[in-house]
Coordinates of N, CA and C in Angstrom, one line a residue:
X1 N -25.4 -25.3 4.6 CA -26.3 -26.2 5.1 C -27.5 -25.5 5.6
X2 N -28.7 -25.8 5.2 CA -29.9 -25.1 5.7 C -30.2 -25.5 7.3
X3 N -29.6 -26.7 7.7 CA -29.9 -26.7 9.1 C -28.8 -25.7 9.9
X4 N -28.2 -25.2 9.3 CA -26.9 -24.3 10.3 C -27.8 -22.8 9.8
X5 N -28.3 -23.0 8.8 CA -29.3 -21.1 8.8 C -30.6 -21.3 9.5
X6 N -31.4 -22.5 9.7 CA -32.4 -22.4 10.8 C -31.8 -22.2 12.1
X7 N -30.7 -22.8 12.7 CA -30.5 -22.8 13.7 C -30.3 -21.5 14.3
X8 N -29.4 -20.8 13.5 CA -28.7 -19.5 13.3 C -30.2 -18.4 13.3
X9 N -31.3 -18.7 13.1 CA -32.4 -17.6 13.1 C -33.1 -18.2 14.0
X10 N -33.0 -19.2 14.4 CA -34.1 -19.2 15.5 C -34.2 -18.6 16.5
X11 N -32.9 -18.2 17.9 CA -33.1 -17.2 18.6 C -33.7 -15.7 18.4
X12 N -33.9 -15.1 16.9 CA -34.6 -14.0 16.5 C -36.2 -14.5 16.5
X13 N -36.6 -15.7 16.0 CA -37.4 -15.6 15.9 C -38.8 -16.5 16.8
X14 N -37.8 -17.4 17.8 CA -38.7 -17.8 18.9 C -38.8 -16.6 19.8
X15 N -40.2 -16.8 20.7 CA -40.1 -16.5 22.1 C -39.7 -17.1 23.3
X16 N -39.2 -16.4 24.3 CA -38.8 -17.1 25.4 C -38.8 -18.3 25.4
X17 N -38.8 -19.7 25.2 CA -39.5 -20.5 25.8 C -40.1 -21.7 25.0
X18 N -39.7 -20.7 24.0 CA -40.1 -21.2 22.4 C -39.5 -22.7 22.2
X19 N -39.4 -23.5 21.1 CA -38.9 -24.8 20.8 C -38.6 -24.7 18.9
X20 N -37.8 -25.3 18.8 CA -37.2 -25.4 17.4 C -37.4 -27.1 17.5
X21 N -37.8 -27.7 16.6 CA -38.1 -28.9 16.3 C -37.2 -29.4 15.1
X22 N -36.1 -30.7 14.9 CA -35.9 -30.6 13.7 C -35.8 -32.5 13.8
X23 N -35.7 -33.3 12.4 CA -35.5 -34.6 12.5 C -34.2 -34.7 12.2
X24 N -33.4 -35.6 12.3 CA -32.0 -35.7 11.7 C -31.7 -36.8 11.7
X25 N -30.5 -37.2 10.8 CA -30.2 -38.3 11.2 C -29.1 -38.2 12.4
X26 N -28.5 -39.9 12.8 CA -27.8 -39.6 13.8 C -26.4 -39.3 14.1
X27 N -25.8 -39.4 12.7 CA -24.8 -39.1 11.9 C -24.5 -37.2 12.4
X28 N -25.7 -36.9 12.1 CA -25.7 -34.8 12.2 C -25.7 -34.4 13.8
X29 N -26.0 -35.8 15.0 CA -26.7 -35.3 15.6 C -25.5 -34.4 16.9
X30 N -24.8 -34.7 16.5 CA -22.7 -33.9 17.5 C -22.9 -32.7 17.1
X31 N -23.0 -32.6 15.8 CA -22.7 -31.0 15.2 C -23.7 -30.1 15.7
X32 N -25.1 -30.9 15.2 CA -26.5 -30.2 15.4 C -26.6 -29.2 16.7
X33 N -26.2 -30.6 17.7 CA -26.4 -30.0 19.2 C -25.4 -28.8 19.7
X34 N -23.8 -29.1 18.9 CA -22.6 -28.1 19.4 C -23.1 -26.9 18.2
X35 N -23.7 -26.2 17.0 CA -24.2 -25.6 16.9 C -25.4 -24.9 17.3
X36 N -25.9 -25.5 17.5 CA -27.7 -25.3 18.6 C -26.9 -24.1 20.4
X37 N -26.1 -24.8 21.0 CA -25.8 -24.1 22.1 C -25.1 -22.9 21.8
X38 N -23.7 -23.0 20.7 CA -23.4 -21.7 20.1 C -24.5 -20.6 19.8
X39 N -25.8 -20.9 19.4 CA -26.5 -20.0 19.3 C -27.5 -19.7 20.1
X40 N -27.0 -20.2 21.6 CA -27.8 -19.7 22.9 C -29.1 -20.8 23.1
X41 N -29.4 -21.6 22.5 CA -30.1 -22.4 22.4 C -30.1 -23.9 23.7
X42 N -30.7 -24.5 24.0 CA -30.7 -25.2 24.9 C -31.0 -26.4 24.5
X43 N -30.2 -27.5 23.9 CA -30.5 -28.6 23.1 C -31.0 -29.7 23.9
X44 N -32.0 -30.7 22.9 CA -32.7 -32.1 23.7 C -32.6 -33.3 23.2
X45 N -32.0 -34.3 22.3 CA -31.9 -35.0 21.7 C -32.8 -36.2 21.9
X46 N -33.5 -36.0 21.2 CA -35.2 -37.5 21.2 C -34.4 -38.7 20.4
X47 N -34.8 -39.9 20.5 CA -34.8 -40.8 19.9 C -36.0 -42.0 20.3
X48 N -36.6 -42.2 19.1 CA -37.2 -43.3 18.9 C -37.2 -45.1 18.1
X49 N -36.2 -45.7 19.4 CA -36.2 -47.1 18.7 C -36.8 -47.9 17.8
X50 N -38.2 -47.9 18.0 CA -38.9 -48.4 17.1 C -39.6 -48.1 15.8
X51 N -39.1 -46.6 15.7 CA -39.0 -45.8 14.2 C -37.5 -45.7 13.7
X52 N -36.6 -45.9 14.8 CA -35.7 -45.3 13.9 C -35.3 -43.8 13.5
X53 N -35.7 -43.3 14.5 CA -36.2 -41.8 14.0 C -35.1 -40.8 15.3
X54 N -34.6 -40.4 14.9 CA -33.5 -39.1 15.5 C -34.1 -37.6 15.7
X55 N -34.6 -36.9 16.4 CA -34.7 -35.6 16.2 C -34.2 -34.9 17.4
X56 N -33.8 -33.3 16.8 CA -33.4 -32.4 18.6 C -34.4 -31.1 18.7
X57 N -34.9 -31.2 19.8 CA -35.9 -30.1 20.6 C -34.9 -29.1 21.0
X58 N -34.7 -27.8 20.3 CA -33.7 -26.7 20.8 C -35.2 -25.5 21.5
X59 N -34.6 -25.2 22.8 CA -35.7 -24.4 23.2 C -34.7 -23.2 23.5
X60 N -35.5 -21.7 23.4 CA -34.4 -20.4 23.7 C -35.2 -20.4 25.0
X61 N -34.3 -20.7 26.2 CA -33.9 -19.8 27.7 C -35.4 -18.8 27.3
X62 N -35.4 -18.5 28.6 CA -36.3 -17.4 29.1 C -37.3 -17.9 29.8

């Protein structure tokens, strides 16, 4: 799954403070987030009603 190898590179390649942006649906959105913290990550889960639209803000600490 390419969102398990973003996730998985993103603490190399943000800085402190940094943010990973991704859309998903809401179906992905349990695994997303319990992957996202396994990788030190600090998850945010957005939703927008009137789009319909699911995304999670993972930011790396620091």
């Amino acid at each position: 799954m390419i969102l398990r190898r973003v996730i998985d590179l993103a603490p190399r390649l943000l800085r402190p403070g940094g943010h990973l942006l991704i859309e998903t649906s809401e179906g992905q959105v349990s695994a997303a987030v319990t992957h996202m913290t396994s990788a030190g990550l600090t998850a945010t889960v957005l939703t927008d009603d009137d789009l319909g639209a699911t995304a999670l803000a993972a930011t790396l600490p620091g």
